[in-house]
GROMACS .gro file of C-alpha atoms in nm:
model
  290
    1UNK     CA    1  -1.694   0.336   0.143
    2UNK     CA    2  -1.709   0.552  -0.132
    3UNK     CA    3  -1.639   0.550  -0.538
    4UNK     CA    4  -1.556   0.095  -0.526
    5UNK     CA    5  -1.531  -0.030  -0.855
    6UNK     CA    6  -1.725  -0.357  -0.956
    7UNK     CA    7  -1.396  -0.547  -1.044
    8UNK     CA    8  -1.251  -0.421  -0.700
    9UNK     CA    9  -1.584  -0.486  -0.556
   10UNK     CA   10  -1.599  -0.874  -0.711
   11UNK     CA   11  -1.236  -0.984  -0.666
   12UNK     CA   12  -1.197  -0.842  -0.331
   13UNK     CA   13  -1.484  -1.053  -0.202
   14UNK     CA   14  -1.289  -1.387  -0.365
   15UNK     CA   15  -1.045  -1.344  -0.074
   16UNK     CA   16  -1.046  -1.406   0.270
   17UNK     CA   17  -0.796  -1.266   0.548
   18UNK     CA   18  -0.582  -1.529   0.629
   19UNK     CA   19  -0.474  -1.396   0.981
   20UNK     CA   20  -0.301  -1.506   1.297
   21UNK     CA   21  -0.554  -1.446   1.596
   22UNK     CA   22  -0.420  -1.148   1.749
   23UNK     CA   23  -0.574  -0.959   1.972
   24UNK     CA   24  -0.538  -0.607   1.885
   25UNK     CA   25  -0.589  -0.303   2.210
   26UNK     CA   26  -0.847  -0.076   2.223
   27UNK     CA   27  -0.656   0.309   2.254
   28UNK     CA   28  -0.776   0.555   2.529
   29UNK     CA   29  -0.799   0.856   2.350
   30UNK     CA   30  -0.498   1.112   2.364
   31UNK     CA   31  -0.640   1.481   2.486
   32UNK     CA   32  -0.315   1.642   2.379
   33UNK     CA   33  -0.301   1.458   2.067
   34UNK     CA   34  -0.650   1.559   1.969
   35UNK     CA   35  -0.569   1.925   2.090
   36UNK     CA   36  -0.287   1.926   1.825
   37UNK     CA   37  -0.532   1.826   1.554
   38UNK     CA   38  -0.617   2.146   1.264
   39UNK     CA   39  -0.938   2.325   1.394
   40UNK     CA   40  -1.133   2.215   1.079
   41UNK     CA   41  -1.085   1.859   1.185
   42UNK     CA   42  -1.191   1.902   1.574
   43UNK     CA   43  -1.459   2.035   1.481
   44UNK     CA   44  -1.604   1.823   1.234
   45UNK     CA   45  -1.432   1.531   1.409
   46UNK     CA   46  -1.387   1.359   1.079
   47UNK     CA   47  -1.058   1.274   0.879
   48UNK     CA   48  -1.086   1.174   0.487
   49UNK     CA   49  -0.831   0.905   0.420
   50UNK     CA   50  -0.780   0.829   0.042
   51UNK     CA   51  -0.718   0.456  -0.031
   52UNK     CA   52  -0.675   0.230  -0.408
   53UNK     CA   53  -0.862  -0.033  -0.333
   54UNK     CA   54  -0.770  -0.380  -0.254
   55UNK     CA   55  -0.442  -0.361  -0.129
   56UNK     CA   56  -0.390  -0.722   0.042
   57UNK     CA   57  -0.274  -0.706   0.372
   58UNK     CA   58  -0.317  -0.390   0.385
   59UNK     CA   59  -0.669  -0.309   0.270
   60UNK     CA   60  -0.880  -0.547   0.117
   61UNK     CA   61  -1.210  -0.484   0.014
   62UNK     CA   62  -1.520  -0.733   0.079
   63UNK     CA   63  -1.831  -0.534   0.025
   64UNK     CA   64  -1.943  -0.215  -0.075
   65UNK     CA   65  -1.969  -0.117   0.295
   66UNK     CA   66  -1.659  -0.234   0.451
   67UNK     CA   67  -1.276  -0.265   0.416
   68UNK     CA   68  -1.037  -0.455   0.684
   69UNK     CA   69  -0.663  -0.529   0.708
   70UNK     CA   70  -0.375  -0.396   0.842
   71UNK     CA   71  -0.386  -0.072   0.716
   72UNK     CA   72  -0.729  -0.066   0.833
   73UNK     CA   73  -0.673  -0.190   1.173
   74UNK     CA   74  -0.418   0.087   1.207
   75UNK     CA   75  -0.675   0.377   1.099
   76UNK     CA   76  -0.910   0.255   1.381
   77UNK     CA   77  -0.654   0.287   1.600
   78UNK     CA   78  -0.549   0.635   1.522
   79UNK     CA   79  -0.866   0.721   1.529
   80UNK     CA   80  -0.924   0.624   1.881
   81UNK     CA   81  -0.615   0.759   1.998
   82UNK     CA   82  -0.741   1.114   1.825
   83UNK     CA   83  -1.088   1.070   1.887
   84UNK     CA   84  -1.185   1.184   1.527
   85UNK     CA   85  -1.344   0.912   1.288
   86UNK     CA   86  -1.097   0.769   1.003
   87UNK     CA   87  -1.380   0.775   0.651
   88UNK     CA   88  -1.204   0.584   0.390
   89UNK     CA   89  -1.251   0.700   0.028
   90UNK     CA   90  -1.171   0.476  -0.291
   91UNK     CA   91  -0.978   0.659  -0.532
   92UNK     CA   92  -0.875   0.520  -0.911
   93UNK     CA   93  -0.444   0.529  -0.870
   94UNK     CA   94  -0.222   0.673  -0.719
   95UNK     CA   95  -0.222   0.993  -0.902
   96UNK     CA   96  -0.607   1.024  -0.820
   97UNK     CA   97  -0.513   0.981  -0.477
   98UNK     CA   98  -0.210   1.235  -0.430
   99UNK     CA   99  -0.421   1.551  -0.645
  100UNK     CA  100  -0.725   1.484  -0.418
  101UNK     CA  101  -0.421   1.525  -0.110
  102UNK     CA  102  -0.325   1.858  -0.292
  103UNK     CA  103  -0.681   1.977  -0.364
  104UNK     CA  104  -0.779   1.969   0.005
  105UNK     CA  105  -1.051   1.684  -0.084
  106UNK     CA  106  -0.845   1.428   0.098
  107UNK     CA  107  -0.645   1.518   0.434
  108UNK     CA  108  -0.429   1.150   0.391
  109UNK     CA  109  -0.393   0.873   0.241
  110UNK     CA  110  -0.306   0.594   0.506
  111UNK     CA  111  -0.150   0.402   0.255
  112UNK     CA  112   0.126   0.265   0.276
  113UNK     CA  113   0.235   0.471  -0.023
  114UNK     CA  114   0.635   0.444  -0.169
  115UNK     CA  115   0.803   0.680  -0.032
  116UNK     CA  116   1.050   0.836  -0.306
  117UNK     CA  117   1.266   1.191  -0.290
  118UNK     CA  118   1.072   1.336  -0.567
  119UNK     CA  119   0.750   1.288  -0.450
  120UNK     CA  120   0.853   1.418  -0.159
  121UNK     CA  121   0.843   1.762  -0.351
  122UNK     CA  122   0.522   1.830  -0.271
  123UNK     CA  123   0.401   1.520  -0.007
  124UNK     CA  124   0.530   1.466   0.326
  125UNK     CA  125   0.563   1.055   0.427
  126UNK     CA  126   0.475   0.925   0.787
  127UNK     CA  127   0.654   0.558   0.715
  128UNK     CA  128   0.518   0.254   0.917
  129UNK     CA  129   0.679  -0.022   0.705
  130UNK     CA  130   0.984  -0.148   0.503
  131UNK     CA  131   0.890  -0.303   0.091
  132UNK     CA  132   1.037  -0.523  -0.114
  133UNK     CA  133   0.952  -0.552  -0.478
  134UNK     CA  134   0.921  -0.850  -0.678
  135UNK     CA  135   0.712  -1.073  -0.941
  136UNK     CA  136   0.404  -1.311  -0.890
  137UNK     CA  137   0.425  -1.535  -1.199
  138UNK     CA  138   0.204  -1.860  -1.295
  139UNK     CA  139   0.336  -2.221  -1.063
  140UNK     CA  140   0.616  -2.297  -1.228
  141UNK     CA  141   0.763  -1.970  -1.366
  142UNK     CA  142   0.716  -2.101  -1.720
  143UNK     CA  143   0.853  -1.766  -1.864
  144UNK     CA  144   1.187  -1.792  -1.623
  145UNK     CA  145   1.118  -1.458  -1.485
  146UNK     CA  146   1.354  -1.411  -1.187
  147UNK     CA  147   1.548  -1.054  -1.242
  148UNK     CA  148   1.471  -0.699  -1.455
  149UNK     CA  149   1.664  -0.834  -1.729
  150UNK     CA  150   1.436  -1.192  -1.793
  151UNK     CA  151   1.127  -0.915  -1.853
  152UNK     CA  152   1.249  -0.799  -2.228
  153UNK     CA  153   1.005  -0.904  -2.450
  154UNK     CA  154   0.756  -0.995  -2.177
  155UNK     CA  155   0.398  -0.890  -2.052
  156UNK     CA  156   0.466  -0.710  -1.734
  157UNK     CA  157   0.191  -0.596  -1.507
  158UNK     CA  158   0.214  -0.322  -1.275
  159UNK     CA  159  -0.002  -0.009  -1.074
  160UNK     CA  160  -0.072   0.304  -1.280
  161UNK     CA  161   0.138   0.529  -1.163
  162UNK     CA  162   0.317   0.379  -0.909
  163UNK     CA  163   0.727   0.312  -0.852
  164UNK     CA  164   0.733  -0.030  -1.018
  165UNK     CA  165   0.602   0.089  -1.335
  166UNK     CA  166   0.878   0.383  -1.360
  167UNK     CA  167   1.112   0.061  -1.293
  168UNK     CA  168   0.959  -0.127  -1.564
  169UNK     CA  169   0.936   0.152  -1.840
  170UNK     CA  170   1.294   0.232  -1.750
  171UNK     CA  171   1.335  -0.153  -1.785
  172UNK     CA  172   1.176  -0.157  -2.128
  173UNK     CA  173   1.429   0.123  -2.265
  174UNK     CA  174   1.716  -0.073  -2.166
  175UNK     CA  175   1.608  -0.393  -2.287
  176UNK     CA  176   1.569  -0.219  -2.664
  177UNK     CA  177   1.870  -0.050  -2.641
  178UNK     CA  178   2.036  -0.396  -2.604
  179UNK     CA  179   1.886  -0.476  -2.930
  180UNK     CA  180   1.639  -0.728  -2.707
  181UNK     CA  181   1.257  -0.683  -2.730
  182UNK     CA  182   1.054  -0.454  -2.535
  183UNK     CA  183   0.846  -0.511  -2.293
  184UNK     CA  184   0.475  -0.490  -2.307
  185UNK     CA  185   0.397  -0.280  -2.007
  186UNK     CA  186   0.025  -0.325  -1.848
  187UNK     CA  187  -0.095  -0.039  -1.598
  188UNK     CA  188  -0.369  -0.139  -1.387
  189UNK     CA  189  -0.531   0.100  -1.085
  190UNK     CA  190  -0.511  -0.200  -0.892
  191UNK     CA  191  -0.383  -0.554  -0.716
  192UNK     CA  192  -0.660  -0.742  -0.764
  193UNK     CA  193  -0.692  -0.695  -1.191
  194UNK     CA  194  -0.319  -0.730  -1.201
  195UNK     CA  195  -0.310  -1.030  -1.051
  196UNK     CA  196  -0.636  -1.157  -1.270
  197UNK     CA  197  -0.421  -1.019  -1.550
  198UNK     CA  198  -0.177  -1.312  -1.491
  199UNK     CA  199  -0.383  -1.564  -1.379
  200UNK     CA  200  -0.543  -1.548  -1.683
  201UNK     CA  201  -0.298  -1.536  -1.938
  202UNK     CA  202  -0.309  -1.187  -2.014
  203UNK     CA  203   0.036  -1.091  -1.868
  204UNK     CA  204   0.338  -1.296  -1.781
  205UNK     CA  205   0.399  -1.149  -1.432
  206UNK     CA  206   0.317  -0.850  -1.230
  207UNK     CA  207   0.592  -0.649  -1.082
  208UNK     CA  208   0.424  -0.484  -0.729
  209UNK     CA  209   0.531  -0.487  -0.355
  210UNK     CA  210   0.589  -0.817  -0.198
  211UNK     CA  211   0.374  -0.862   0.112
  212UNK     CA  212   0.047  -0.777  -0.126
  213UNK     CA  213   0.158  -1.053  -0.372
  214UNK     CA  214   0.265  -1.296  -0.118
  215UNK     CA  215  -0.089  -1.243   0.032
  216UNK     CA  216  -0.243  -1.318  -0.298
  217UNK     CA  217  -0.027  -1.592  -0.419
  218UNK     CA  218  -0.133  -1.798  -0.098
  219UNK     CA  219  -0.468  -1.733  -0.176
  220UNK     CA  220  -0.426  -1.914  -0.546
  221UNK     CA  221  -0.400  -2.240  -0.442
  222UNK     CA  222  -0.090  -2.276  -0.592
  223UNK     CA  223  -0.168  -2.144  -0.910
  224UNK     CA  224   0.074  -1.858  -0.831
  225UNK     CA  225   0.442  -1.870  -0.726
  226UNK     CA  226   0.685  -1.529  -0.618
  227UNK     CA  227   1.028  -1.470  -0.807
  228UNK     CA  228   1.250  -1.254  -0.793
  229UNK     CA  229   1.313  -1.238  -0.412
  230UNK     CA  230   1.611  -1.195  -0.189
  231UNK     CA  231   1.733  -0.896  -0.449
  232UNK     CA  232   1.681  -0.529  -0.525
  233UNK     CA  233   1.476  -0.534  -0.892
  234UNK     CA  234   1.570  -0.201  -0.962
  235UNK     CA  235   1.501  -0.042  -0.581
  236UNK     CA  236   1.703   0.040  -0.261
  237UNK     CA  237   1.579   0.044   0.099
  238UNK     CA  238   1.199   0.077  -0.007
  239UNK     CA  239   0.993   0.270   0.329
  240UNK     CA  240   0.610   0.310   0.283
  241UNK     CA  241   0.400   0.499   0.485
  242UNK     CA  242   0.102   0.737   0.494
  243UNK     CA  243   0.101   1.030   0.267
  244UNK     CA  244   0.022   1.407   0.328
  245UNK     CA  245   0.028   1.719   0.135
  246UNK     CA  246   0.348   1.913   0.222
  247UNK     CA  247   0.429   2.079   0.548
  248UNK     CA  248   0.064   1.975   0.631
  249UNK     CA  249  -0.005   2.042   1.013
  250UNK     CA  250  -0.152   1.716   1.044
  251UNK     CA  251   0.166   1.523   0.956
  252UNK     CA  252   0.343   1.544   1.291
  253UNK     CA  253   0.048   1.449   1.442
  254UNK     CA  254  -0.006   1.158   1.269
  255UNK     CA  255   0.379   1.063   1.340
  256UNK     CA  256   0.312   1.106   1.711
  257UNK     CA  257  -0.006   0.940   1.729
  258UNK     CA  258   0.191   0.645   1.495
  259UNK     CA  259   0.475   0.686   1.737
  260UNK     CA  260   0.228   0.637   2.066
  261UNK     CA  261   0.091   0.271   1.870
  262UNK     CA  262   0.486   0.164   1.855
  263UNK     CA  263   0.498   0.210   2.130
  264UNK     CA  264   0.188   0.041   2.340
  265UNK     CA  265   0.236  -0.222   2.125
  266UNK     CA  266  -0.062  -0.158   1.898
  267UNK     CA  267   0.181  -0.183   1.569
  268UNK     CA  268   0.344  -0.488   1.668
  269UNK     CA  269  -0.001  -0.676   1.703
  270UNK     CA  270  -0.170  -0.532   1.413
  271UNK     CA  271   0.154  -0.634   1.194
  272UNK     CA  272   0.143  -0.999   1.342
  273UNK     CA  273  -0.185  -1.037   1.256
  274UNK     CA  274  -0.169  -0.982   0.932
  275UNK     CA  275   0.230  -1.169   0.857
  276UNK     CA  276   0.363  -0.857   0.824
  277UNK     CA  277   0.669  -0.880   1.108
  278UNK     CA  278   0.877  -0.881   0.880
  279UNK     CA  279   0.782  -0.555   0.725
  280UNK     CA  280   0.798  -0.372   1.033
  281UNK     CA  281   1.020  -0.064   1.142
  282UNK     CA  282   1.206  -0.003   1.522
  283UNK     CA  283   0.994   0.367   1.487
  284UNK     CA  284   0.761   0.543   1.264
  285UNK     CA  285   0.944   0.822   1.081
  286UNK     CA  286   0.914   1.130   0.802
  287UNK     CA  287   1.069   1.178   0.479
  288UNK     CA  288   1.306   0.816   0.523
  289UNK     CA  289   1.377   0.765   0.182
  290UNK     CA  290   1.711   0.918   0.075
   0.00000   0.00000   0.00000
């Protein structure tokens, strides 16, 4: 893996999977499939996937050699079923990772990536998965953070570049124009220093996707707690999926080979392994935010 970052490199090896033994099938690969692949790609039999780093379940990092987790499981699986090899690529945020899409230096990023209307301007979405959004705050929630409104004047954590921060800026504007504080935004490039960030006193919460924190906050020992669940914070219906630059060739591809692991049954194991049933969708799809 290319590009890791010590911090990503250090905290990443701190946690270990904590996964349901699932088996997960080997794919026979898919000759039409592969056929429908760009010519660049069949012949070099390689696809560049862009990825931020840790990323529990989805992607956690444990040496400077290997990643695993769902996400991962998934690209191995696509692979097979395309018979090109999946390299993954570490990339600094989220804007790092969609201008390497739209310079060519990146074909996807597997993600799963929020899938919002404007950034569908100029990405297409493959979405795997259904988000929620919500805060991991210290045992105890001694700062009584359970809604957008309890983060005025508070030390809020969040991804560079991501949805949640645009939530939490916006946030911020409407807690001064209330005559209440503002809050202290903090934009990290990824999960694992925003969630040091509050284990450590240097930010109240952090405001990110739910099945990431939950899979961190287990991993605490109870030095973490979630808040803020069961309601929107600030979101509708949140899908997630891989991200491609727009009206790439490869994107229907993708869906199909995505669609072909619904349906074997692939998806449904990889997502029980790693406690994301609850995250799943009845079919992959593109574009399904509104």
């Amino acid at each position: 893996m290319k590009r890791l970052g010590y911090t990503t490199l250090l905290i990443g090896s701190l946690f270990s999977a904590n996964t349901l033994a699932t088996a997960i099938p080997t794919q026979t690969l898919n000759k039409s499939l592969h056929e429908r692949l760009p010519e660049d790609i069949k012949k070099t039999g390689v696809l560049n996937a862009a990825n931020n780093g840790s990323f529990p379940p989805y992607k956690i990092v444990s040496n400077t050699d290997s990643i695993e987790g769902a996400s991962v499981d998934l690209a191995n699986a696509l692979g097979e079923l395309l018979g090109v090899k999946i390299e993954h690529f570490t990339v600094g945020g989220l804007p790092g990772i969609l201008s390497g899409i739209q310079s060519g230096r990146y074909q996807f990023a597997i993600g799963p990536t929020g899938d919002f209307p404007p950034r569908q301007a100029k990405n297409d979405f493959v979405d795997f998965v259904r988000e929620f959004v919500v805060f991991a705050v210290k045992s105890g929630n001694p700062e009584k953070i359970n809604t957008l409104d309890d983060t005025c004047g508070k030390r809020i954590a969040v991804l560079a570049g991501g949805s949640a921060e645009q939530v939490i800026v916006k946030q911020s504007q409407a807690c001064t124009a209330a005559g209440k504080p503002a809050v202290t935004v903090q934009s990290y490039t990824d999960q694992p220093t925003s969630i040091l960030s509050v284990r450590s006193d240097r930010a109240d919460a952090f405001f990110s996707s739910q099945a990431p924190l939950t899979y961190f906050v287990q991993q605490t020992n109870g030095q973490l707690e979630l808040a803020g669940t069961g309601q929107h914070n600030g979101f509708g219906d949140l899908y997630q999926g891989s991200v491609f630059e727009k009206d790439s060739p490869l994107t229907p591809v993708i869906l199909a080979a995505y669609q072909e692991l619904f349906d074997n049954g692939t998806y449904a194991a990889i997502m029980k392994k790693w406690n994301l049933s609850d995250n799943m969708l009845p079919a992959p799809g593109i574009n399904l935010a509104k």
